[in-house]
Coordinates of C-alpha atoms in Angstrom, one line a residue:
Chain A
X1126 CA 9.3 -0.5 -26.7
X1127 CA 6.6 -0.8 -29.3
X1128 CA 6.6 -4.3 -28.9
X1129 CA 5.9 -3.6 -25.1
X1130 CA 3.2 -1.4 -26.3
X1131 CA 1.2 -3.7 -28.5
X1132 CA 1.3 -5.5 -25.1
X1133 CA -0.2 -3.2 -23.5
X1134 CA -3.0 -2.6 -25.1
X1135 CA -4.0 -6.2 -24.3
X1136 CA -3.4 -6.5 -21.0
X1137 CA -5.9 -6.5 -18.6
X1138 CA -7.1 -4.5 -15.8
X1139 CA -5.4 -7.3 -13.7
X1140 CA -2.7 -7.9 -15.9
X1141 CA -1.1 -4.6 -16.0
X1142 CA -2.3 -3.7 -12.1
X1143 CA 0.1 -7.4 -11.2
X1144 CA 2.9 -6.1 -13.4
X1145 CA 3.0 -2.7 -11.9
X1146 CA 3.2 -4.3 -8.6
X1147 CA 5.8 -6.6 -9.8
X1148 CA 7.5 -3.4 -10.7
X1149 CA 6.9 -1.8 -7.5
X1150 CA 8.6 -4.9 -6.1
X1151 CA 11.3 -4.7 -8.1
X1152 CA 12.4 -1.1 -7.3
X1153 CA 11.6 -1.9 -3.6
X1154 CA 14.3 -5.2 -3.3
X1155 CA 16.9 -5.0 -5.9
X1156 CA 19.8 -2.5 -6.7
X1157 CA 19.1 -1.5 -10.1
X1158 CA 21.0 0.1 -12.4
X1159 CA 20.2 3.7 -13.5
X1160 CA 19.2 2.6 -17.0
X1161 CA 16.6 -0.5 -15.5
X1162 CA 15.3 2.0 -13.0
X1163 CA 14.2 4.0 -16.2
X1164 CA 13.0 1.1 -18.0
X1165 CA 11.1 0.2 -15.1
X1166 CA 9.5 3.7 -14.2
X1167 CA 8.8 4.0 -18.4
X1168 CA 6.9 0.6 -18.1
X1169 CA 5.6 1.5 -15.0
X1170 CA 4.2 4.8 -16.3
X1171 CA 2.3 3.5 -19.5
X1172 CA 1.1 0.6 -17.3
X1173 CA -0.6 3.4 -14.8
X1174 CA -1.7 5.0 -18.0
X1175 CA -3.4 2.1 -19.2
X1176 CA -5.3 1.1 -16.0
X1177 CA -6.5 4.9 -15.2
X1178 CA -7.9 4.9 -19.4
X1179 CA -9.4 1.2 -18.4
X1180 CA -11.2 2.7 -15.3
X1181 CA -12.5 5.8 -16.8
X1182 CA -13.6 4.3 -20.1
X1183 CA -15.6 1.3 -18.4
X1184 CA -18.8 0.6 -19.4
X1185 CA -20.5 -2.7 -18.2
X1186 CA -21.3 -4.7 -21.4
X1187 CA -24.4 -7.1 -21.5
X1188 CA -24.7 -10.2 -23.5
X1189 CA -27.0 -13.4 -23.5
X1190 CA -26.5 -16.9 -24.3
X1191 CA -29.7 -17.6 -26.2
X1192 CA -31.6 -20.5 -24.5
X1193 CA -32.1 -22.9 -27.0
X1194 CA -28.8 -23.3 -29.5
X1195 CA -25.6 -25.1 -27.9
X1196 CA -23.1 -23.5 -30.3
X1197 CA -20.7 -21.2 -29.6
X1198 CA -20.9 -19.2 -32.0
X1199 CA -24.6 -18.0 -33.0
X1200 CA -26.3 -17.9 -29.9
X1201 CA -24.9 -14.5 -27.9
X1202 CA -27.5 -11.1 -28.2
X1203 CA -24.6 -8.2 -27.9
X1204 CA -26.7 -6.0 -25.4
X1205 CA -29.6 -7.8 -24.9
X1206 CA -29.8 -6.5 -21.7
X1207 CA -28.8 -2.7 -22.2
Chain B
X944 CA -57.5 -37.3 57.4
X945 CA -60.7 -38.4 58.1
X946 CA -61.2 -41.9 59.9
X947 CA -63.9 -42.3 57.0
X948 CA -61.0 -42.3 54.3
X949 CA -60.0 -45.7 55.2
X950 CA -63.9 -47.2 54.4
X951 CA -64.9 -45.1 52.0
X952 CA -62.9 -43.7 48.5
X953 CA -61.9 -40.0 48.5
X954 CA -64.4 -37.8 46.9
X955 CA -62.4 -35.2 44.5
X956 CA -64.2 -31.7 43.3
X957 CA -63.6 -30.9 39.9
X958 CA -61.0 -28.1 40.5
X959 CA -58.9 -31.1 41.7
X960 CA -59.1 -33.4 39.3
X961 CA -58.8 -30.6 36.3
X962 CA -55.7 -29.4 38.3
X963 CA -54.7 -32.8 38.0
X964 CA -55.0 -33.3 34.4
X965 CA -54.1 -30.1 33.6
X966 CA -50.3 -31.5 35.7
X967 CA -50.1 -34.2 33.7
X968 CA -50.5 -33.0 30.6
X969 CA -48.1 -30.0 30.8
X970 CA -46.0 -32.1 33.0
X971 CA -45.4 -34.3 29.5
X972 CA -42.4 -33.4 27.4
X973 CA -43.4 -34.6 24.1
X974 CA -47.0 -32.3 24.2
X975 CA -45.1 -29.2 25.0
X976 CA -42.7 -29.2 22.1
X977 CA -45.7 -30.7 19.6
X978 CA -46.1 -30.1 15.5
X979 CA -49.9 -30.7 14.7
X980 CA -51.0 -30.6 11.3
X981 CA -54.4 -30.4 10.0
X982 CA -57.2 -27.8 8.7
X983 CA -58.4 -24.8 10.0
X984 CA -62.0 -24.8 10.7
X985 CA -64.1 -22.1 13.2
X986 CA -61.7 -19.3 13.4
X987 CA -62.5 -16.7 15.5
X988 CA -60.9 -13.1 16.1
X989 CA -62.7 -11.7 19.0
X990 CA -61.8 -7.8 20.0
X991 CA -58.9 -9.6 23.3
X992 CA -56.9 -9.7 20.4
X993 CA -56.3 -13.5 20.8
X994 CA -57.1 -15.7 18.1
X995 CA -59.4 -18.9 18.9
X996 CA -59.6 -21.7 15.7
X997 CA -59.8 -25.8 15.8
X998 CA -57.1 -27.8 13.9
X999 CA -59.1 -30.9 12.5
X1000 CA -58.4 -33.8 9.9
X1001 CA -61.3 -36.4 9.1
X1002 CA -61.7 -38.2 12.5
X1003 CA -60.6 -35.3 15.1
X1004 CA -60.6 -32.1 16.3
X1005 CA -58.3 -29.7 18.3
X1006 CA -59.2 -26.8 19.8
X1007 CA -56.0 -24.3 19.2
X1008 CA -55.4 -20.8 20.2
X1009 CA -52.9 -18.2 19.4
X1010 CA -52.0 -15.2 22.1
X1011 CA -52.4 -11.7 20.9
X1012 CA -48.6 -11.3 21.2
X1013 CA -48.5 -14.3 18.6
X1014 CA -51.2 -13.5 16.6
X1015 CA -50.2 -10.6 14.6
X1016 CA -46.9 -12.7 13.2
X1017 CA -49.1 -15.4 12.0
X1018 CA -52.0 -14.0 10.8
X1019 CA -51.0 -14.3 7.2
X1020 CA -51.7 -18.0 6.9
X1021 CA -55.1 -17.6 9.0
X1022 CA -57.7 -19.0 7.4
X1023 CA -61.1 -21.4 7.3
X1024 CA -59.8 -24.3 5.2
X1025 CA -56.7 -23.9 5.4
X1026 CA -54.5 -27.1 5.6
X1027 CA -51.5 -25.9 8.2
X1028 CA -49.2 -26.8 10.3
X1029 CA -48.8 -25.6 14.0
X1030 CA -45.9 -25.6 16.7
X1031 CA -47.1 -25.2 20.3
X1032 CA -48.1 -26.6 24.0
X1033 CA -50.9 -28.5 25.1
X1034 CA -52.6 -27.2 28.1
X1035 CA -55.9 -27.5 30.0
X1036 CA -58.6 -24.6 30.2
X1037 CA -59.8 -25.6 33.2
X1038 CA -62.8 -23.6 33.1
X1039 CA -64.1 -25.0 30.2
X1040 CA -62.3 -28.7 30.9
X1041 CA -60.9 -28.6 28.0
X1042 CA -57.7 -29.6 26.3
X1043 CA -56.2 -27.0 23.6
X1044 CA -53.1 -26.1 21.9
X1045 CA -51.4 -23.0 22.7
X1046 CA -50.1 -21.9 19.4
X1047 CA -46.8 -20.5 19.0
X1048 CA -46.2 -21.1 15.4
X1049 CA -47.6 -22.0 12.2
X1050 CA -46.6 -22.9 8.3
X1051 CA -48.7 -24.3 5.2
X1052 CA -48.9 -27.7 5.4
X1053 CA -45.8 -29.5 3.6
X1054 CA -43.0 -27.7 4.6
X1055 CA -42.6 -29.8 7.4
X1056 CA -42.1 -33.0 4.9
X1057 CA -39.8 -30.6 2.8
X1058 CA -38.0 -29.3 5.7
X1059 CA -37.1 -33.1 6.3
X1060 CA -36.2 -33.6 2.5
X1061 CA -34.0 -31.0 3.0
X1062 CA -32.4 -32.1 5.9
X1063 CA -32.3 -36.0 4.7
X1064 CA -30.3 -34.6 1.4
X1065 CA -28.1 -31.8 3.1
X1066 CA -26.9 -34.7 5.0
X1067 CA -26.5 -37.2 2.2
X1068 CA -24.4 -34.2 0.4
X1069 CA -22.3 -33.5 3.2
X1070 CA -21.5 -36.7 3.7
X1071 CA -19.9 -36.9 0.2
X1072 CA -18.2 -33.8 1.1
X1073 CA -20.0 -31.2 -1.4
X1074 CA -20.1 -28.8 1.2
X1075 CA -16.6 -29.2 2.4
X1076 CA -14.6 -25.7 3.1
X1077 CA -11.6 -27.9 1.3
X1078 CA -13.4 -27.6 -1.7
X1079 CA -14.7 -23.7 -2.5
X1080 CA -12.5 -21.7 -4.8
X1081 CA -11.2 -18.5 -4.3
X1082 CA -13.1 -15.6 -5.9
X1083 CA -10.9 -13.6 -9.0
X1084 CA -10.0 -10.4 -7.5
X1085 CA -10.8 -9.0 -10.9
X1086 CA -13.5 -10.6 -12.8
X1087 CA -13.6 -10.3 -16.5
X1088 CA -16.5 -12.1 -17.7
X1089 CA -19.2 -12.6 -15.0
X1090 CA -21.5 -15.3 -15.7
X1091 CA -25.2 -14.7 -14.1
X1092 CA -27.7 -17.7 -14.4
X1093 CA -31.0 -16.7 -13.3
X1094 CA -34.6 -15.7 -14.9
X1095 CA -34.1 -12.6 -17.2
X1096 CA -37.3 -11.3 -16.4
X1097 CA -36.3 -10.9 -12.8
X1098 CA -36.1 -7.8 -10.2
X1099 CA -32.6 -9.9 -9.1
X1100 CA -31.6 -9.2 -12.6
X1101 CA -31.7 -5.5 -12.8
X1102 CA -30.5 -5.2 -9.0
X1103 CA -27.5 -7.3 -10.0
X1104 CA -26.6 -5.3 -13.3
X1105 CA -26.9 -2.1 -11.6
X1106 CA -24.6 -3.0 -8.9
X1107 CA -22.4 -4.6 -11.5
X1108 CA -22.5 -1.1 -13.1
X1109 CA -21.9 0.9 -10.0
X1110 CA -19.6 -1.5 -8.9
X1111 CA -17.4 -3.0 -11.6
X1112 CA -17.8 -1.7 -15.0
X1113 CA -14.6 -3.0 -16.0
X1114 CA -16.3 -6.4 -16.1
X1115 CA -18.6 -7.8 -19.0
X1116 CA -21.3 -9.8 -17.9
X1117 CA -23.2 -12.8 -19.6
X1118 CA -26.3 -14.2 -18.9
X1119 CA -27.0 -17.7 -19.0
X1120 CA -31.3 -17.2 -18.9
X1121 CA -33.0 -20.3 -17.1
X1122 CA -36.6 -20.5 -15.1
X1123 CA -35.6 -20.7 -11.2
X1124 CA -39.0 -21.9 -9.9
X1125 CA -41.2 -24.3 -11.3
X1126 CA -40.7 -28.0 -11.9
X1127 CA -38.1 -27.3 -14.9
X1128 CA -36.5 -25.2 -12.8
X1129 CA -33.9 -27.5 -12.0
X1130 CA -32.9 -29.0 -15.5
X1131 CA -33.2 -25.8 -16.6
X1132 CA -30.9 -24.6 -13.7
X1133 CA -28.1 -27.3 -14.4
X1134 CA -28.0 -26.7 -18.7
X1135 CA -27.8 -23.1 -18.0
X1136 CA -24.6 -23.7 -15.5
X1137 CA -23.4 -25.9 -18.0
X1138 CA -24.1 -23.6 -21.3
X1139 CA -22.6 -20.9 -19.7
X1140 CA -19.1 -22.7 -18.6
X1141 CA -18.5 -24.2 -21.8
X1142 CA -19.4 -21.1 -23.9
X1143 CA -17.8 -18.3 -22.1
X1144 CA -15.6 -19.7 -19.3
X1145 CA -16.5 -16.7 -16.9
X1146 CA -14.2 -16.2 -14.1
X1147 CA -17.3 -16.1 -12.1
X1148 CA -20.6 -17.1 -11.8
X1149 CA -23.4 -15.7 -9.6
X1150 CA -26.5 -18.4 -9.6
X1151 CA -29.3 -16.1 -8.1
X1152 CA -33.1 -15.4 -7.6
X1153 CA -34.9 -12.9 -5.7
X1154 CA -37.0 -13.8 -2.7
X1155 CA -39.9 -16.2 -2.4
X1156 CA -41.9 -18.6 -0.1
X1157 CA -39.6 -21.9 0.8
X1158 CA -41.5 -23.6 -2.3
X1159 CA -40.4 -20.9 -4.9
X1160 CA -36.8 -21.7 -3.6
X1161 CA -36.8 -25.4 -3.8
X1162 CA -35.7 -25.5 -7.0
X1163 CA -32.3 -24.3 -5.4
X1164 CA -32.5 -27.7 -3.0
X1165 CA -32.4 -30.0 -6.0
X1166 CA -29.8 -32.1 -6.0
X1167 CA -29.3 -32.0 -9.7
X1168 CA -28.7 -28.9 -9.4
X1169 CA -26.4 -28.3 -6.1
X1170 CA -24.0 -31.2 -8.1
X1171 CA -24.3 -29.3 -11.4
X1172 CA -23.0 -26.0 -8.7
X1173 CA -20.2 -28.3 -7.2
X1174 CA -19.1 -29.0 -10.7
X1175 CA -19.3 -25.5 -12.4
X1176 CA -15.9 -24.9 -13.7
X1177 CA -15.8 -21.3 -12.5
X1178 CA -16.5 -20.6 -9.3
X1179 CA -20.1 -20.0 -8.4
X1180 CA -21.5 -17.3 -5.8
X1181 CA -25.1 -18.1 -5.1
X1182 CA -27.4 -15.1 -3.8
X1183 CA -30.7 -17.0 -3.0
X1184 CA -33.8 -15.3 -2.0
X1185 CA -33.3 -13.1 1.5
X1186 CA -31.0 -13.2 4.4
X1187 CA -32.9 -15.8 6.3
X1188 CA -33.4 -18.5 3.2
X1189 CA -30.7 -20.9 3.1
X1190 CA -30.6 -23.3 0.0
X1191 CA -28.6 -26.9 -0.4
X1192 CA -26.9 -24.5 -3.3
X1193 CA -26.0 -22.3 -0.9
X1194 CA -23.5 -24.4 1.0
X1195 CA -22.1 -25.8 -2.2
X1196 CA -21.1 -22.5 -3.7
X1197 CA -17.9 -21.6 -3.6
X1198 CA -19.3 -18.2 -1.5
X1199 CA -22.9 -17.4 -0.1
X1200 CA -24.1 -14.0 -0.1
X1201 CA -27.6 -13.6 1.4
X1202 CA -29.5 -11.7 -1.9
X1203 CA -28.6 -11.6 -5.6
X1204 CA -26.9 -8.1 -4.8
X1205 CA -25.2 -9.1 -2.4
X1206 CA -23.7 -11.6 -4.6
X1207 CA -22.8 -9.0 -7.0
X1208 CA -21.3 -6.8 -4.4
X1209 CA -19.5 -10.3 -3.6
X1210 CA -18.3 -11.0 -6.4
X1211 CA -16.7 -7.6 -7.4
X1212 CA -14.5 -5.2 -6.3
X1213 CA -15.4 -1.7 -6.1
X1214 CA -13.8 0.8 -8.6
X1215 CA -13.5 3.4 -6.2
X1216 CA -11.4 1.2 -4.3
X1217 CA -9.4 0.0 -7.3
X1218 CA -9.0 3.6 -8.5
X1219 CA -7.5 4.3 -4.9
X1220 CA -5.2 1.6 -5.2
X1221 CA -3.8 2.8 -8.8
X1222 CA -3.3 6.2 -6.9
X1223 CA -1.3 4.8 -4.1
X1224 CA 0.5 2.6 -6.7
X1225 CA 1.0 5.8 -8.7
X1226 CA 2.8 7.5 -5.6
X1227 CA 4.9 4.9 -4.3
X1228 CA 6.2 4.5 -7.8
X1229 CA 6.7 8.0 -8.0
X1230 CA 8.4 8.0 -4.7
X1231 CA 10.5 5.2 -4.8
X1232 CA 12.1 6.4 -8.6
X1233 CA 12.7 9.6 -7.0
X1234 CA 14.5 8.1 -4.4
X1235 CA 16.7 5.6 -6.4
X1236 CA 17.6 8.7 -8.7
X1237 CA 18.7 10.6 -5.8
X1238 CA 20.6 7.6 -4.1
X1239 CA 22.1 7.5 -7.8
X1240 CA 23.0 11.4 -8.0
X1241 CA 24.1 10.8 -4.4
X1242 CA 26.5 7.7 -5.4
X1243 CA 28.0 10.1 -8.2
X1244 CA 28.8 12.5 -5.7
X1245 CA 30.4 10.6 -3.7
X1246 CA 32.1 9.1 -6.4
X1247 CA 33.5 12.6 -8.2
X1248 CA 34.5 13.2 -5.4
X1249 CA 36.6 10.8 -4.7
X1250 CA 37.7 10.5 -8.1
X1251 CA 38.7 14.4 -7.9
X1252 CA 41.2 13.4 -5.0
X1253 CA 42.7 10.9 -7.1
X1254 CA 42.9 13.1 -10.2
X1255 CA 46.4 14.0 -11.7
X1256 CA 44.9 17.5 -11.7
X1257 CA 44.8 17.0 -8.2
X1258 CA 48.2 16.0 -8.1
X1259 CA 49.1 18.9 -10.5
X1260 CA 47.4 21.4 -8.3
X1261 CA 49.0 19.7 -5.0
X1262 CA 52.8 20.3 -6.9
X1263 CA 51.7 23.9 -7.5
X1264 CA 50.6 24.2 -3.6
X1265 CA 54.2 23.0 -2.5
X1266 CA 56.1 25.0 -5.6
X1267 CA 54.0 27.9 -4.1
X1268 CA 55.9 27.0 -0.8
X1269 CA 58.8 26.8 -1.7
X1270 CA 58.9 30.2 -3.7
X1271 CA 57.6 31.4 -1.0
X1272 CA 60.4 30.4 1.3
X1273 CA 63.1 30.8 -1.2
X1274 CA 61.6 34.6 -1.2
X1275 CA 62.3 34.9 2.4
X1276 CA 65.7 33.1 2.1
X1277 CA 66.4 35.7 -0.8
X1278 CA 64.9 38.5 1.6
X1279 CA 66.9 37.5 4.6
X1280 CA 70.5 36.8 2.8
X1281 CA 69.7 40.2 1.1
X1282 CA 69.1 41.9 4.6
X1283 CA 72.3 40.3 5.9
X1284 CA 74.1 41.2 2.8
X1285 CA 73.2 44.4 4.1
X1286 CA 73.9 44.7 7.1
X1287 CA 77.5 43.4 6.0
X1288 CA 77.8 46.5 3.6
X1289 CA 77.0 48.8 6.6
X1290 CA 79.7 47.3 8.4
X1291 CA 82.1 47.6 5.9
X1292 CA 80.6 51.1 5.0
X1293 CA 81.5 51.8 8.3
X1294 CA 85.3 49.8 8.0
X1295 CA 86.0 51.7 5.0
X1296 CA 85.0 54.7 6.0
X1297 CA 87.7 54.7 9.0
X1298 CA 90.4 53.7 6.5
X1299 CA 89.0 56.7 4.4
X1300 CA 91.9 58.7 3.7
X1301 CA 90.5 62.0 3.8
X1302 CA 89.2 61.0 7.1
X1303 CA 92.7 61.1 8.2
X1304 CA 92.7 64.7 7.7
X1305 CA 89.9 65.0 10.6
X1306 CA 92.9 64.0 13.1
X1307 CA 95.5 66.8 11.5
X1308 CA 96.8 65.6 8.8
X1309 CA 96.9 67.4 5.5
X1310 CA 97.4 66.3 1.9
X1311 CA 99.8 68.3 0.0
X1312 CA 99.6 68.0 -3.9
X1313 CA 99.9 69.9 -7.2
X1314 CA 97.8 72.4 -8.4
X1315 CA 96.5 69.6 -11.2
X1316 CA 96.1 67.7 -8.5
X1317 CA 98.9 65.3 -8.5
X1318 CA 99.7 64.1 -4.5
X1319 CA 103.0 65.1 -3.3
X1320 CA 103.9 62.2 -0.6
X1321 CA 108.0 62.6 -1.5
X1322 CA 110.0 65.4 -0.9
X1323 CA 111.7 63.9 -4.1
X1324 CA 108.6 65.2 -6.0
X1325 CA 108.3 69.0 -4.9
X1326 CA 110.5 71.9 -5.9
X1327 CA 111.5 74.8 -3.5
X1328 CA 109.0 77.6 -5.2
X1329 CA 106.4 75.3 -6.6
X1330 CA 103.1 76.2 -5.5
X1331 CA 101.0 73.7 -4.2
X1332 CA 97.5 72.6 -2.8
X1333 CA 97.2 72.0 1.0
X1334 CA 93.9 70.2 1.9
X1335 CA 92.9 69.7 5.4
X1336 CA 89.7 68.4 6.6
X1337 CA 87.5 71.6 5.8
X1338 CA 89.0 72.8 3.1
X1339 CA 92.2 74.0 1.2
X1340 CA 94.7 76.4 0.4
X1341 CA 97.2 77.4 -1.7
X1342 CA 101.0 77.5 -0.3
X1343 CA 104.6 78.0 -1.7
X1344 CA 107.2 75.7 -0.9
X1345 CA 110.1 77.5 0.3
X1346 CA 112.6 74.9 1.3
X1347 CA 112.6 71.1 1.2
X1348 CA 114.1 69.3 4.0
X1349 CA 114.6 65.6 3.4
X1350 CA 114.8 64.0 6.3
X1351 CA 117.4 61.6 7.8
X1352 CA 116.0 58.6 8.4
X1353 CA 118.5 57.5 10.8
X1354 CA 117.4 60.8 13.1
X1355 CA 113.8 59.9 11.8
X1356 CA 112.5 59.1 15.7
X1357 CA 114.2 62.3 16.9
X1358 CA 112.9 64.3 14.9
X1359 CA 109.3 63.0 15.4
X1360 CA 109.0 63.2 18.3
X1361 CA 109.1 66.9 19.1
X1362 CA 106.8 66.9 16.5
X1363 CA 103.8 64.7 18.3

């Protein structure tokens, strides 16, 4: 479980939102046993939780590539645009 | 007719012959469907409304004019000097005699030769399949990184962020800065596609700029830059000028939305809408867990309960039911055989009562014995004198023997009978 929660943290919007569905799935076509249906709704659970924090903490972030330089590194302005 | 006609040519008046021209010339398909170009020189605006001007180049004039109901539409271009060029008819004012153009539309001079630069490319690009459905790319339903090449001084800019914002916040978005008019325009275009693929790898890009005159736009027609679009990595949603401006760009992007916005809006989904999806995912989770659990607590059920009929318990508890039973019947058997029993005794009662010997006495009879009580059945056992007990059926008395008579037993029927 705190494996699957390190996960978590990382997943994307889209990530978690095609795992939850792939839950829903899950629960929907195949006879479970008592314990997987847990495991499932656990998982499910955190995932919800993790999308609904995504949604309300979003905040659109701005950067710019600078014109000129062609590396990848030096050339972004964090909130150039804010 | 006249017999003259045949020796002298026919006289026409000028109606006629103005009538005449005025057929031919309107009758003629290529002068009714006619782009002029030229200057304008002598404009006039008199208070009809219509608009009188003449369209000349070095070595000719043409007198033009534009119908009130025209003139209001094309009155920004309207001016002495101007080099334009104008759509119409050609038609005969008969009362002057004279030839003009009835105006019906009108551009600055040049678009006409870009128009057909445009058209000779589109065609070229097509042909290579650039614009092919085949080839566009899906949109990401959830775009991390937007990519947005356009001027960072921009209106389109701002209007895209803030829909981004509204929209989408989940997303970050990078801007890949370039100059979308002028004659760098288009290298500047393509690097800044470029830059911003290789860099970032957005999961979409929206190529944009806000309105402007067909000029402004052309950097959008360049085919540096529509190949540079077809060979973007991510997919590209172009949002080029207004509704009505189409750009070369615009049909090799992957999607076309008509203004930078709309690109935005295009290119993202909106959180509301994504928020009202977690909610229904949410229920139907919660739902379908419920359910399972109770089909679960349901199976148990089922299953106890079928387990409790096989149970030993069961079994033991079934024994008890018929030990139960049979107590209970051996009860009755005891109660009946008992009853029986009973009824036997009575009977017997009732036997031994009739060989009761003191009921004897009932019928006469009378039981002699000694006063302690000893029974005197034999003459052999009484005494003449002895005094003796005499019971009958009521009662007793006392008596004295006074003479004992054995009897004979041959005369024993004799002497009974008198007796009985």
């Amino acid at each position: 479980m705190a494996k699957g929660k390190v996960e978590l943290e990382k997943l994307s919007y889209e990530g978690a939102l095609n795992e939850l569905k792939e839950i829903l799935e899950r629960l929907e076509t195949q006879s479970l046993e008592l314990e997987e249906i847990l495991q499932h709704f656990e998982r499910a659970k955190a995932l919800l939780q993790h999308c609904q924090a995504l949604l309300d903490k979003a905040e659109l972030k701005v950067r710019e590539l600078s014109g000129s330089d062609e590396s990848p590194e030096s050339n972004e302005v964090e909130h150039a645009l804010d | 007719m006249q017999p003259s006609e045949w020796f002298i040519p026919y006289i026409h008046t000028v109606s006629e012959i103005s009538q005449y021209i005025r057929a031919l010339l309107e009758g003629d398909e290529t002068l009714q469907d006619i782009w002029v170009q030229g200057e304008i020189s002598n404009l006039s605006r008199p208070s009809s409304g219509h608009v009188y001007f003449t369209l000349k180049d070095e070595n000719a004039a043409l007198r033009c004019i534009i119908w009130k109901m025209n003139a209001f539409r094309l009155q920004a271009l309207l001016e002495d000097g101007r080099a334009v060029e104008v759509h119409g008819s050609v038609g005969v004012y008969e009362r002057g005699g004279q030839y003009q153009l009835y105006v019906d539309n009108l551009r600055p001079a040049g678009e006409g030769a870009l128009f057909l630069e445009f058209m000779r490319l589109k065609s070229k690009l097509e042909a290579e399949g650039l614009f092919a459905e085949e080839r566009k790319r899906p949109l990401p339903t959830f775009p991390l990184i937007i990519g947005i090449v356009t001027s960072p001084t921009a209106a389109a800019l701002q209007d895209m962020l803030n829909t981004l914002r509204l929209r989408f916040p989940l997303a970050e978005v990078v801007l890949s800065p370039t100059a979308v008019q002028g004659e760098d325009a288009p290298t500047q275009i393509v690097s800044a596609l470029q830059r911003i693929n290789h860099l970032v790898k957005p999961d979409v890009i929206l190529l944009a700029r806000g309105g402007g005159s067909l000029e402004d736009l052309w950097a959008f027609n360049d085919e540096r830059v529509v190949r540079a679009v077809v060979a973007s990595e991510a997919p590209v949603v172009s949002g080029i000028g207004h509704e009505t401006d189409f750009t070369l760009v615009d049909f090799a992007a992957d999607l076309r939305a008509p203004t930078p916005t709309a690109a935005a809006v295009l290119a993202t989904p909106d959180i509301r809408d994504v928020q009202a999806e977690l909610n229904e995912i949410r229920n139907t989770l919660i739902n379908r867990t419920d359910w399972l659990l109770y089909e679960k607590k349901n199976n148990l059920q089922q299953l106890s309960f079928q387990l409790e009929k096989l149970s030993p318990l069961s079994k033991v508890r079934q024994e008890i039911q018929r030990m139960d039973e049979i107590n209970l019947r051996l009860e009755q058997f005891v109660r009946h055989q008992l009853q029986m029993r009973r009824m036997l005794v009575g009977q017997w009662q009732e036997h031994l009562n009739s060989l009761d010997p003191w009921q004897v006495l009932k019928r006469g009879y009378a039981v002699v014995s000694t006063v302690d009580g000893k029974i005197i059945n034999t003459v052999s056992k009484a005494r003449p004198g002895q005094y003796v007990d005499v019971r009958l059926q009521d009662g007793s008395f006392g008596a004295e023997i006074e003479e004992i008579k054995p009897f004979d037993f041959r005369n024993q029927s004799e002497s009974k009978t008198p007796n009985s």
